[in-house]
CSV table of C-alpha atoms and ligand atoms in Angstrom, one decimal:
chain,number,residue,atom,x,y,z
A,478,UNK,CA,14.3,-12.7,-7.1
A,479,UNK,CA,10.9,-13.0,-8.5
A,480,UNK,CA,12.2,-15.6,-11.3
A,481,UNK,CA,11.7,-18.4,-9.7
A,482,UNK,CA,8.3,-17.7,-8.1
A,483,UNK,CA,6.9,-17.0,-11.6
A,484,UNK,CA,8.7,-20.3,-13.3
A,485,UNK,CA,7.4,-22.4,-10.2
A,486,UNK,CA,3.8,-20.8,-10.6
A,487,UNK,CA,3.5,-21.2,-14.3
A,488,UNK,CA,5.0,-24.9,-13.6
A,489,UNK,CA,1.9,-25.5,-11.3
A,490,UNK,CA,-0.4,-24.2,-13.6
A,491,UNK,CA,1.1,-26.7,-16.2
A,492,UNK,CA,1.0,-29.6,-13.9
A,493,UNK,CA,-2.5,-28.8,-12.8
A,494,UNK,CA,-4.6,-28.1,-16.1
A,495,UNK,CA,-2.3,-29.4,-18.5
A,496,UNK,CA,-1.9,-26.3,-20.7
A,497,UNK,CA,0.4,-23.0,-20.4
A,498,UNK,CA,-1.4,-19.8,-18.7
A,499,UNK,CA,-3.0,-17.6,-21.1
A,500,UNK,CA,-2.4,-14.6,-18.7
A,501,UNK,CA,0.2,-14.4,-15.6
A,502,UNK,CA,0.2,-11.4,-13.3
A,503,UNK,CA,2.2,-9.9,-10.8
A,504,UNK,CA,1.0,-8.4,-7.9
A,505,UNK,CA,3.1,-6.6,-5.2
A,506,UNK,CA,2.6,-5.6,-2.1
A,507,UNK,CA,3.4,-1.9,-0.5
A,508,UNK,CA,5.5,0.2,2.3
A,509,UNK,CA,4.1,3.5,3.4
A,510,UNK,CA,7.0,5.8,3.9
A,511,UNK,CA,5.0,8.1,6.1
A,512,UNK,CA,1.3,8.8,6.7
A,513,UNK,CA,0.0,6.3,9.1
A,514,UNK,CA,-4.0,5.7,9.4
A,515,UNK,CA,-4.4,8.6,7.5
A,516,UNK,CA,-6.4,7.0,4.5
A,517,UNK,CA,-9.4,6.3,6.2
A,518,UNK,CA,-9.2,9.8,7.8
A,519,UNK,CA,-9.1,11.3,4.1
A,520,UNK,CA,-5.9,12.8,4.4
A,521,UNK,CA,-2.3,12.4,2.3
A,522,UNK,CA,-0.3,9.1,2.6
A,523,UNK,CA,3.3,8.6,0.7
A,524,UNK,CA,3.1,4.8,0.1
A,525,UNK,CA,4.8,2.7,-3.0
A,526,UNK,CA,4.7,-0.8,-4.3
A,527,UNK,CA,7.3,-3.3,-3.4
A,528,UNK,CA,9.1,-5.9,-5.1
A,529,UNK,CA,7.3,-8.7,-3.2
A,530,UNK,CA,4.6,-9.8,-5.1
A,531,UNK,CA,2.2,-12.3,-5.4
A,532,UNK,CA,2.4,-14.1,-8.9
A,533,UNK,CA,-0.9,-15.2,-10.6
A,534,UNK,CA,-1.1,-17.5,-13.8
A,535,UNK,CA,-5.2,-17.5,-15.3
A,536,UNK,CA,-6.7,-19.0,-18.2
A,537,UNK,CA,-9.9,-19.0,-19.5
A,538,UNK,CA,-12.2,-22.3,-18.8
A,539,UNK,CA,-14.7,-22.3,-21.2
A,540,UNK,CA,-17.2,-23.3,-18.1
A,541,UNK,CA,-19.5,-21.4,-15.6
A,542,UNK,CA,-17.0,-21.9,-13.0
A,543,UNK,CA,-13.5,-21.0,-11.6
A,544,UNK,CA,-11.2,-23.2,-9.9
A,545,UNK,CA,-8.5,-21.4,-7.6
A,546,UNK,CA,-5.3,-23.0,-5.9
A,547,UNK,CA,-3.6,-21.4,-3.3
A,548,UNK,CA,0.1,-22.9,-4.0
A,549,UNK,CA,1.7,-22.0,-0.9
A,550,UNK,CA,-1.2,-23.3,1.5
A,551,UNK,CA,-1.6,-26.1,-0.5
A,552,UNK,CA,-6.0,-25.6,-1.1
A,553,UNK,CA,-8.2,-25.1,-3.7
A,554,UNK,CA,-11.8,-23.9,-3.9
A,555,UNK,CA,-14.4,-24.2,-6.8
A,556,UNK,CA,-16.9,-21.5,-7.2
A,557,UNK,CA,-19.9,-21.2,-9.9
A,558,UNK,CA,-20.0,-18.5,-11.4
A,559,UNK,CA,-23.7,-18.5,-11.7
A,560,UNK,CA,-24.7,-18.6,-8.4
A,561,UNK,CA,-25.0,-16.0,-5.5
A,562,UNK,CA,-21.8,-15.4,-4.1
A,563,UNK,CA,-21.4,-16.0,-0.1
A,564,UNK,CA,-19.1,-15.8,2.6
A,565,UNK,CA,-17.0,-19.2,3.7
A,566,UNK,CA,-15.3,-20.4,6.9
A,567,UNK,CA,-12.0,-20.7,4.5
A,568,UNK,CA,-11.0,-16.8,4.7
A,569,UNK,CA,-8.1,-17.0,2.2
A,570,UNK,CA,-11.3,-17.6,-0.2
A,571,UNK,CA,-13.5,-14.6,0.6
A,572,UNK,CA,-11.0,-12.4,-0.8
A,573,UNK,CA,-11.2,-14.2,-4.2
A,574,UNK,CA,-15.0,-14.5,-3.5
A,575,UNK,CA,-14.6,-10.8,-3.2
A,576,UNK,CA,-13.9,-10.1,-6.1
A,577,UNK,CA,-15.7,-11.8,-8.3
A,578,UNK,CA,-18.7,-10.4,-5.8
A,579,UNK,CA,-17.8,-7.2,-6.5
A,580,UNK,CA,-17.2,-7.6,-10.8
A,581,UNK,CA,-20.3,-8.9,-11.1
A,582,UNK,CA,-22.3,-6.4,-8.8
A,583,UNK,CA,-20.7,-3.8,-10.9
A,584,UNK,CA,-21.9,-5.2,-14.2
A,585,UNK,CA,-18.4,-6.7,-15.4
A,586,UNK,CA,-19.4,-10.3,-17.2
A,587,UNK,CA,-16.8,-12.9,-17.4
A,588,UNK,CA,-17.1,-17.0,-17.6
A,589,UNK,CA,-15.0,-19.8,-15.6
A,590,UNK,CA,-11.2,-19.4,-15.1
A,591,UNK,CA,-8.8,-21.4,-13.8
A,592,UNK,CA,-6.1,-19.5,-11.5
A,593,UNK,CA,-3.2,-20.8,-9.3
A,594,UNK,CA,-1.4,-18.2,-7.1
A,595,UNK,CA,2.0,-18.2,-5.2
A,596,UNK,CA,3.6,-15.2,-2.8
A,597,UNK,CA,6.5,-14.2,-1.3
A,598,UNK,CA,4.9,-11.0,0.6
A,599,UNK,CA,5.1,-11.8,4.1
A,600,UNK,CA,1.7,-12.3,5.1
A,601,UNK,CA,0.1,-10.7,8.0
A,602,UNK,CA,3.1,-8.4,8.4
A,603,UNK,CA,1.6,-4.8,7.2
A,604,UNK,CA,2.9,-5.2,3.7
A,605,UNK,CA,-0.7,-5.8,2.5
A,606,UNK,CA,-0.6,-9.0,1.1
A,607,UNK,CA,-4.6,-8.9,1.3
A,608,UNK,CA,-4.6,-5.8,-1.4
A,609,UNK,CA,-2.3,-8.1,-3.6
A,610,UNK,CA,-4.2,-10.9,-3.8
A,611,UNK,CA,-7.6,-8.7,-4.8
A,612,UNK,CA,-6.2,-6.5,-7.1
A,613,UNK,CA,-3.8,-9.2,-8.8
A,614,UNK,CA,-7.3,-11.7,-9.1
A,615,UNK,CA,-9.2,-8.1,-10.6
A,616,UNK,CA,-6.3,-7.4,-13.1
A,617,UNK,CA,-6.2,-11.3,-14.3
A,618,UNK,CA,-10.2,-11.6,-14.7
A,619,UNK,CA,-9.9,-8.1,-16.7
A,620,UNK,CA,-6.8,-9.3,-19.0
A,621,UNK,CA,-8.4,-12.6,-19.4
A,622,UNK,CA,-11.9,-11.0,-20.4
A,623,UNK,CA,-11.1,-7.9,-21.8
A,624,UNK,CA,-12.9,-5.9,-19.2
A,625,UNK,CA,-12.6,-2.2,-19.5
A,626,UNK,CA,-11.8,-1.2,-15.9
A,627,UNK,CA,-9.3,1.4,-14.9
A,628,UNK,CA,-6.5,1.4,-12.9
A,629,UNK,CA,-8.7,3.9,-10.0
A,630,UNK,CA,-11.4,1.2,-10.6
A,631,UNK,CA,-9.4,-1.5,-9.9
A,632,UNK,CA,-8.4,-0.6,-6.4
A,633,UNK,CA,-12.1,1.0,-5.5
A,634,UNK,CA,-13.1,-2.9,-6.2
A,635,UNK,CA,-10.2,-4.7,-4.3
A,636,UNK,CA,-11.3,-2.3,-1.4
A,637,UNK,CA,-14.7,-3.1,-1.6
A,638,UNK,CA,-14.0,-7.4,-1.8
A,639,UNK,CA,-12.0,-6.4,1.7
A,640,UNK,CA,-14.8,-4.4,3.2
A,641,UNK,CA,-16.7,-7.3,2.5
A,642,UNK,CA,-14.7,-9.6,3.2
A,643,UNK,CA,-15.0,-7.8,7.0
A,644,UNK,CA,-12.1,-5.4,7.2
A,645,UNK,CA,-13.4,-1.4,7.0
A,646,UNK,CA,-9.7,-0.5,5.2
A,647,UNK,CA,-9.1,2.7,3.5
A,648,UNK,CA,-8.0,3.0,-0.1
A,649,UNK,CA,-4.1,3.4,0.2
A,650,UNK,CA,-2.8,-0.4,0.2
A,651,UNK,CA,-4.9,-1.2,-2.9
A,652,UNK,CA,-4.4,2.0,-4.8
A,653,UNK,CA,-0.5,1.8,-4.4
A,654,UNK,CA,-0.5,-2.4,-5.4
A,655,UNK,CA,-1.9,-0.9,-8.7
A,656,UNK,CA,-0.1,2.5,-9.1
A,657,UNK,CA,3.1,1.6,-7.9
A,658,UNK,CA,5.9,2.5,-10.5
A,659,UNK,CA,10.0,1.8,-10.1
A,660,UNK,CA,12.0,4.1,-7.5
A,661,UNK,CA,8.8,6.7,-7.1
A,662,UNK,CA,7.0,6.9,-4.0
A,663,UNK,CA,3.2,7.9,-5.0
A,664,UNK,CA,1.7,11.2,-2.9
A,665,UNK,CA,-1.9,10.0,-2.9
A,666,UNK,CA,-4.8,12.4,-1.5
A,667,UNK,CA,-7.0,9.4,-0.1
A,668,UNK,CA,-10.2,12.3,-0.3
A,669,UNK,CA,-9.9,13.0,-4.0
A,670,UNK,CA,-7.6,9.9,-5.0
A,671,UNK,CA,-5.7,12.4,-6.9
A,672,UNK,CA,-2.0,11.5,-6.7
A,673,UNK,CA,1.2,12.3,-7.9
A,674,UNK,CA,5.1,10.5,-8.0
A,675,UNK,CA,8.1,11.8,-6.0
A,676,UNK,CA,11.6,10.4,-6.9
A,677,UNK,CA,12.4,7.9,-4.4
A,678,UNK,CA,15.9,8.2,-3.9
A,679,UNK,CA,16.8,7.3,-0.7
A,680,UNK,CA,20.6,8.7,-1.4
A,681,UNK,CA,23.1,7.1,1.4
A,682,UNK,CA,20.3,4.8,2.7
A,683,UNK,CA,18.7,1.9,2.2
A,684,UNK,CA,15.3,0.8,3.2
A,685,UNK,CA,14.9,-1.5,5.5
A,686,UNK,CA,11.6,-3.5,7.0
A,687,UNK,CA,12.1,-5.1,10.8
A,688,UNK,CA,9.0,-7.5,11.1
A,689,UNK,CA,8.7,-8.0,14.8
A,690,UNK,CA,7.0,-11.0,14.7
A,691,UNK,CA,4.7,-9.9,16.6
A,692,UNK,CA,0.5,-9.6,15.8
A,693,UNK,CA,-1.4,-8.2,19.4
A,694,UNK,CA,-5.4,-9.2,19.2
A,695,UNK,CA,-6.1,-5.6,19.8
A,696,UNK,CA,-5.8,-4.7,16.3
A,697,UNK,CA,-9.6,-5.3,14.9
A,698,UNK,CA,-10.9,-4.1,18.0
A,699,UNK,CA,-8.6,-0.4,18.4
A,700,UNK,CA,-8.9,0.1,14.6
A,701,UNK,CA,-12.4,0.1,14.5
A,702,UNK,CA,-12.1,2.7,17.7
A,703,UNK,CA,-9.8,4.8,16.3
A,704,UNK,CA,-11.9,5.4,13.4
A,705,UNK,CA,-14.8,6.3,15.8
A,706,UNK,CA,-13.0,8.7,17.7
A,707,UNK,CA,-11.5,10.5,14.7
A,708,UNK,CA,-14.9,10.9,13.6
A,709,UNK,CA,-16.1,12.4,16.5
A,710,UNK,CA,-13.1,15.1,16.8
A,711,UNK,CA,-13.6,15.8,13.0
A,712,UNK,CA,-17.5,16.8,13.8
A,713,UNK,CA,-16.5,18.7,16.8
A,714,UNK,CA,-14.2,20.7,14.2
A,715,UNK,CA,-16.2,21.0,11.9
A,716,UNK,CA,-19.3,22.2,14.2
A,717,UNK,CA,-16.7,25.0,15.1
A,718,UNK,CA,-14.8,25.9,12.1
A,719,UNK,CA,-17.9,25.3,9.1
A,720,UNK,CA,-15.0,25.8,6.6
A,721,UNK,CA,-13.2,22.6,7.6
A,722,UNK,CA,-15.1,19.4,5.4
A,723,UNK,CA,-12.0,17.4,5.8
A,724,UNK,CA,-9.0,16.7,8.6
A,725,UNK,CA,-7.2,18.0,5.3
A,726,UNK,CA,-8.4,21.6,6.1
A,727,UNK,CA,-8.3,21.7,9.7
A,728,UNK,CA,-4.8,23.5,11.0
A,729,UNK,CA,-2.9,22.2,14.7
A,730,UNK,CA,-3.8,25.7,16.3
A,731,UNK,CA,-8.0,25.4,15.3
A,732,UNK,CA,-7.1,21.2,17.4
A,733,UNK,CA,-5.3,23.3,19.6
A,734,UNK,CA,-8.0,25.8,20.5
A,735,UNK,CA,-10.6,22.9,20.7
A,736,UNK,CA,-8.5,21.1,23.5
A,737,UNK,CA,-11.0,21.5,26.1
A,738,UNK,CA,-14.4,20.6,23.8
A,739,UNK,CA,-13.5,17.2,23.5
A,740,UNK,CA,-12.2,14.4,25.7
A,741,UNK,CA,-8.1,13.8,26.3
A,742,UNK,CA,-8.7,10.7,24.0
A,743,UNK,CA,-10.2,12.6,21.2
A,744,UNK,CA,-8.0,15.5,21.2
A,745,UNK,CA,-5.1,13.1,21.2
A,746,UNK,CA,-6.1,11.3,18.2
A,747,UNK,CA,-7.1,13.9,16.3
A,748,UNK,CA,-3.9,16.0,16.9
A,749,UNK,CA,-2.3,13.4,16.2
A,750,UNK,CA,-4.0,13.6,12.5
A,751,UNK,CA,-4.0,17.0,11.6
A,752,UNK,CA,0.1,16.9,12.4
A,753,UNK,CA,0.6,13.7,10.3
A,754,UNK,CA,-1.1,15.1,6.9
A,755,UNK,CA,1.7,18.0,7.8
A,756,UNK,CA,4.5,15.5,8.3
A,757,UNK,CA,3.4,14.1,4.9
A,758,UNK,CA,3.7,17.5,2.8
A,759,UNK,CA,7.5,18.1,4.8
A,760,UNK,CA,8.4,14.7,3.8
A,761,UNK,CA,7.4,15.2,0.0
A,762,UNK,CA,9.7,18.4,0.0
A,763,UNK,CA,12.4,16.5,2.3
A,764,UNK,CA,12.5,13.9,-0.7
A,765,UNK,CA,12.7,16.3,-3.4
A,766,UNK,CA,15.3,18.2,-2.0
A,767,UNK,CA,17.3,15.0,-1.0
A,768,UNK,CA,17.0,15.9,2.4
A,769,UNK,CA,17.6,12.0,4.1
A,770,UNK,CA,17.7,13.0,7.4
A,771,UNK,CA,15.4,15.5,7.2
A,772,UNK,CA,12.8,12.6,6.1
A,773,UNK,CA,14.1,10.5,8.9
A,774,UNK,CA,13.3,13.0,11.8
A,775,UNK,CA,10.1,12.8,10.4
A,776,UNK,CA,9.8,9.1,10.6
A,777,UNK,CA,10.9,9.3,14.2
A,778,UNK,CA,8.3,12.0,15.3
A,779,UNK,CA,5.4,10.2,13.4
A,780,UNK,CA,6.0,7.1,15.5
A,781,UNK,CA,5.6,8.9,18.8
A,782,UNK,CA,3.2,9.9,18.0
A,783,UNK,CA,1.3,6.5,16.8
A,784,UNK,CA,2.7,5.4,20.1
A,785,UNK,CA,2.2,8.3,22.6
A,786,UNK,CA,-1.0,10.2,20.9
A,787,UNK,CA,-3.1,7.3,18.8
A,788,UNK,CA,-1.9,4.7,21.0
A,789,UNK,CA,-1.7,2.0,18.4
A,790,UNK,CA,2.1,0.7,19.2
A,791,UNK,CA,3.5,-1.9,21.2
A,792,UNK,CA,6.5,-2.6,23.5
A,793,UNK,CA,8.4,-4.6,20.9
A,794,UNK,CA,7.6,-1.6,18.0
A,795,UNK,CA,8.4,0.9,20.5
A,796,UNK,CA,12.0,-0.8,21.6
A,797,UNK,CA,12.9,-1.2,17.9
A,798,UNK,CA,12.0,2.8,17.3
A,799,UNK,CA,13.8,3.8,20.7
A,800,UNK,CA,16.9,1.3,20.0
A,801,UNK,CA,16.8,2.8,16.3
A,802,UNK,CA,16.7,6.8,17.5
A,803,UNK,CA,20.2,6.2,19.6
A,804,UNK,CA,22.0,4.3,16.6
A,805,UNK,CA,23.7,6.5,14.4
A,806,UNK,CA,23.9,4.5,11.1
A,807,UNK,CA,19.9,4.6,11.7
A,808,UNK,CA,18.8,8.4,10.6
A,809,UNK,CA,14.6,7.4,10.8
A,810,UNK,CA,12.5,4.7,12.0
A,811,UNK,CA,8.8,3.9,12.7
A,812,UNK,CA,6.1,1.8,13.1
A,813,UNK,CA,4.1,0.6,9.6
A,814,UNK,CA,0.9,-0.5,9.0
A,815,UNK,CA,-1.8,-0.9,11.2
A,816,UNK,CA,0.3,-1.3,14.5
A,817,UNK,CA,0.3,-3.1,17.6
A,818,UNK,CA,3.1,-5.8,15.4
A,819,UNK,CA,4.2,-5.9,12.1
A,820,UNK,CA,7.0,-4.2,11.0
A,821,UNK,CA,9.1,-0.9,11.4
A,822,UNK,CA,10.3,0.5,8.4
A,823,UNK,CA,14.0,2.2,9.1
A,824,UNK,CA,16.1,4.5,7.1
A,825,UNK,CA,19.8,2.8,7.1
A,826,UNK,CA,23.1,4.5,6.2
A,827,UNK,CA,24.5,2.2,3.5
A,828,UNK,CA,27.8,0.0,4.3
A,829,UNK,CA,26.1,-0.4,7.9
A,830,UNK,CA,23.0,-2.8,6.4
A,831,UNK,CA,25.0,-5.9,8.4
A,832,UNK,CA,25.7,-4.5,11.7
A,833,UNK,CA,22.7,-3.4,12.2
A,834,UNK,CA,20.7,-6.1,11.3
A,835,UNK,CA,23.2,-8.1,13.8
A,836,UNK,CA,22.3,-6.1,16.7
A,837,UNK,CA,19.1,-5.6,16.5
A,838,UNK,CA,18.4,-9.4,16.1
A,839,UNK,CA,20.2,-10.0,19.3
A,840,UNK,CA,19.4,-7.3,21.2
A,841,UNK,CA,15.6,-8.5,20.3
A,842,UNK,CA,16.0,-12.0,20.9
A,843,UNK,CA,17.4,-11.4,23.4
A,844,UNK,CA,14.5,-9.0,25.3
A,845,UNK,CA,11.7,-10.6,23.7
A,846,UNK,CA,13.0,-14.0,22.8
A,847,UNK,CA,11.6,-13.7,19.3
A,848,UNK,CA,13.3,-13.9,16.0
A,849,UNK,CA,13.5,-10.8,14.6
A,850,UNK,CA,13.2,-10.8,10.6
A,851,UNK,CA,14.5,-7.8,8.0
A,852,UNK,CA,12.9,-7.1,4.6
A,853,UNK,CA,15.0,-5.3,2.0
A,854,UNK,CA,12.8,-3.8,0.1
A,855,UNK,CA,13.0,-1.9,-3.4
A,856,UNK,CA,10.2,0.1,-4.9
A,857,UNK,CA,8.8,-1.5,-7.9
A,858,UNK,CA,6.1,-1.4,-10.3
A,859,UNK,CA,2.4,-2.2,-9.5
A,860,UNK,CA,0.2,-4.6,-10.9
A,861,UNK,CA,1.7,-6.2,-14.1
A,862,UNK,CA,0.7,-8.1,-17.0
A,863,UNK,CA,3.8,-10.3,-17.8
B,1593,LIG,P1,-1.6,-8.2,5.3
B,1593,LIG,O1,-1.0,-7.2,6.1
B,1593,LIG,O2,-0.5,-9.2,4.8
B,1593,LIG,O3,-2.5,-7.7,4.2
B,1593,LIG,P2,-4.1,-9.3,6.2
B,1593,LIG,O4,-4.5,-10.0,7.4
B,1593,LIG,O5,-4.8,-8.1,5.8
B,1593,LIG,O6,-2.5,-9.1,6.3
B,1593,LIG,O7,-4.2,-10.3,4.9
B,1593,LIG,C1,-3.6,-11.6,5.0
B,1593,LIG,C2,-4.6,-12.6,4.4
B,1593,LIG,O8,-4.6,-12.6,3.0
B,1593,LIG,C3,-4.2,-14.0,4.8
B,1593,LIG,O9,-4.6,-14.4,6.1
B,1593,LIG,C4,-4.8,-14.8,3.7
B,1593,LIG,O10,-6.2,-15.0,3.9
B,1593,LIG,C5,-4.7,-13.9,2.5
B,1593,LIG,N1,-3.4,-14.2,1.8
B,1593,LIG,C6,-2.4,-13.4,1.6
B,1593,LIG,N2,-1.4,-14.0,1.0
B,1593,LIG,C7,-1.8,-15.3,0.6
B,1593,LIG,C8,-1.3,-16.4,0.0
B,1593,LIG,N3,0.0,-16.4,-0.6
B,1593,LIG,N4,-2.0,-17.5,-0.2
B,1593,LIG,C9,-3.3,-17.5,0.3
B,1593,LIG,N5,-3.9,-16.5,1.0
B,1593,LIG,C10,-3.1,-15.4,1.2
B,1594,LIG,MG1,-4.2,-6.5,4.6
């Protein structure tokens, strides 16, 4: 599937600066099978790279600066290399200027590149297409310069050009566009970045994305909130139980016994939390023991509570889920990503992939009078070097 983006992206390359690319990367983007806004909340997430990537093709330019084209929107930007890098109205750029902001703060020297880039990660859909296209530009200026960086480095950079880019994101898109590795889901403690693979094997089902098609406005706004309010409920644990640094160490019944110190929104929010770094733990051990539907229930119960206890759902997400929980060739399904749109991600029994995707596309279409659009996704490798 990815042939043809890499032969049209090394074609444009060819047509544009006249030579082959010395270096062309690919750069996927991710699913999270379960733990949802736990990164920023310094607990476990279960996410893995996808075979939807974003291909890059670099060469060096023996100049000071670097000239970018974005194939699929059709622009380009120049940048020097020597001057102070700054913020633009064009916001595709900022990631890219993000980057090279962030190499050069941290001491990494390189010279002028040219790059062109082309993706078929759905953008804006929760599959992180942001994370690619930093840590793919990261892992072509360090292949193309020799720049010792590691793999950890790499996504503590990309996260960095996004905080600066204006999004306050947690570590777990970048660190899985990098770690990713074929069939293995990657347990990742977003505290210690310590991580570790679990056999993705999926056994009678298939995974399957439903992008609503959908993006509320509330997003920026609720994100930003929720990360205020965990904070809060986490110092109102910790002031009570000194033992706890991290939602990590806090259990449901210490939440539970703090109901009434803290307001109904709090207390929502950060029960929600403490249950979700749980679900994460039953899922790893639902997976290793090939436990399907086990891992589905999960998937079900996490997404009422995004919906009922963090409140960052929607009605089209929360039809999809409810539709999903009565159909029996559907054994899990819930909300990924951010919320508020994007996609669910839904745990299908194979031989029923068709049917499914025909009902749900009508039955949406038909409520919503939106498209509904389905991702089959495979679990690939991260960040690569072709
Ligand atoms: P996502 O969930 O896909 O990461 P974001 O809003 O975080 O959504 O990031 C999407 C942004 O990343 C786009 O608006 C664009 O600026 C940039 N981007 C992603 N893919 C591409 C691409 N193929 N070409 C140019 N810019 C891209
Ligand atoms: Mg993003």
């Amino acid at each position: 599937m990815n042939d043809i983006l890499i032969q049209n992206t090394v074609a444009f390359f060819e047509k544009s600066f006249g030579s082959s690319p010395e270096k062309t990367v690919l750069s996927p983007g991710r699913i999270n099978i379960i733990g949802e806004h736990i990164d920023y909340n310094d607990g476990y997430v279960l996410p893995a790279a996808i075979d939807k990537v974003i291909c890059f093709a670099f060469s060096k330019n023996n100049t000071k600066t670097s000239k970018i084209i974005a194939i699929d929107l059709n622009e380009e930007f120049e940048i020097d290399l020597t001057q102070e890098v700054k913020l633009s109205d064009v916001v595709w750029t900022n990631y890219i200027r993000g980057v090279i902001k962030q190499l050069q703060d941290n001491g990494f020297s390189f010279e002028g590149f040219n790059c062109v880039f082309s993706s078929n990660i759905p953008v804006g859909s929760g599959l992180s297409s942001s994370a690619a296209l930093e840590c793919g530009t990261i892992f072509g200026i360090k292949s193309l310069f020799d720049l010792k960086i590691e793999k950890k480095d790499i996504s503590l950079l990309g996260q960095k050009a996004e905080h600066w880019v204006g999004i306050n994101c947690g570590i777990m898109d970048q660190f899985s566009s990098v770690h990713g590795l074929e069939n293995k889901v990657i347990k990742l403690d977003c505290n210690t970045l310590d991580f570790e693979y679990h056999n993705a094997d999926f056994k009678d089902y298939s995974l399957i994305l439903f992008d609503s098609n959908v993006k509320h406005s509330l997003f920026t706004s609720e994100y930003n909130t929720r990360r205020i309010e965990c904070e809060e409920g986490l110092s109102i644990i910790k002031s009570h139980f000194p033992e706890v640094k991290s939602f990590r160490d806090s259990s449901v019944e210490q939440v539970l016994s703090l109901k009434n110190k803290m307001s109904e929104k709090v207390f929502d929010r950060v029960h929600f939390v403490v249950k979700e770094i749980n679900r994460v733990i039953k899922a790893c051990e639902a997976l290793d023991a090939g436990n399907i539907e086990l891992l589905g229930e999960l998937l079900f119960e996490t997404h009422y509570g995004l919906s009922k206890e963090y409140e960052v759902s929607c009605e089209e997400l929360d039809m999809l889920v409810d539709t999903a929980k009565e159909d029996d060739a559907i054994v899990g399904s819930r909300l990924m990503g951010g919320g508020f749109g994007g996609c669910t991600i839904n745990l299908v029994k194979k031989g029923h992939e068709n049917d499914v995707k025909r009902k749900f596309s009508k039955l949406y279409l038909d409520t919503f009078g939106i498209e509904l659009k389905f991702y089959d996704v495979k679990i690939s490798n991260g960040t690569t070097l072709l």
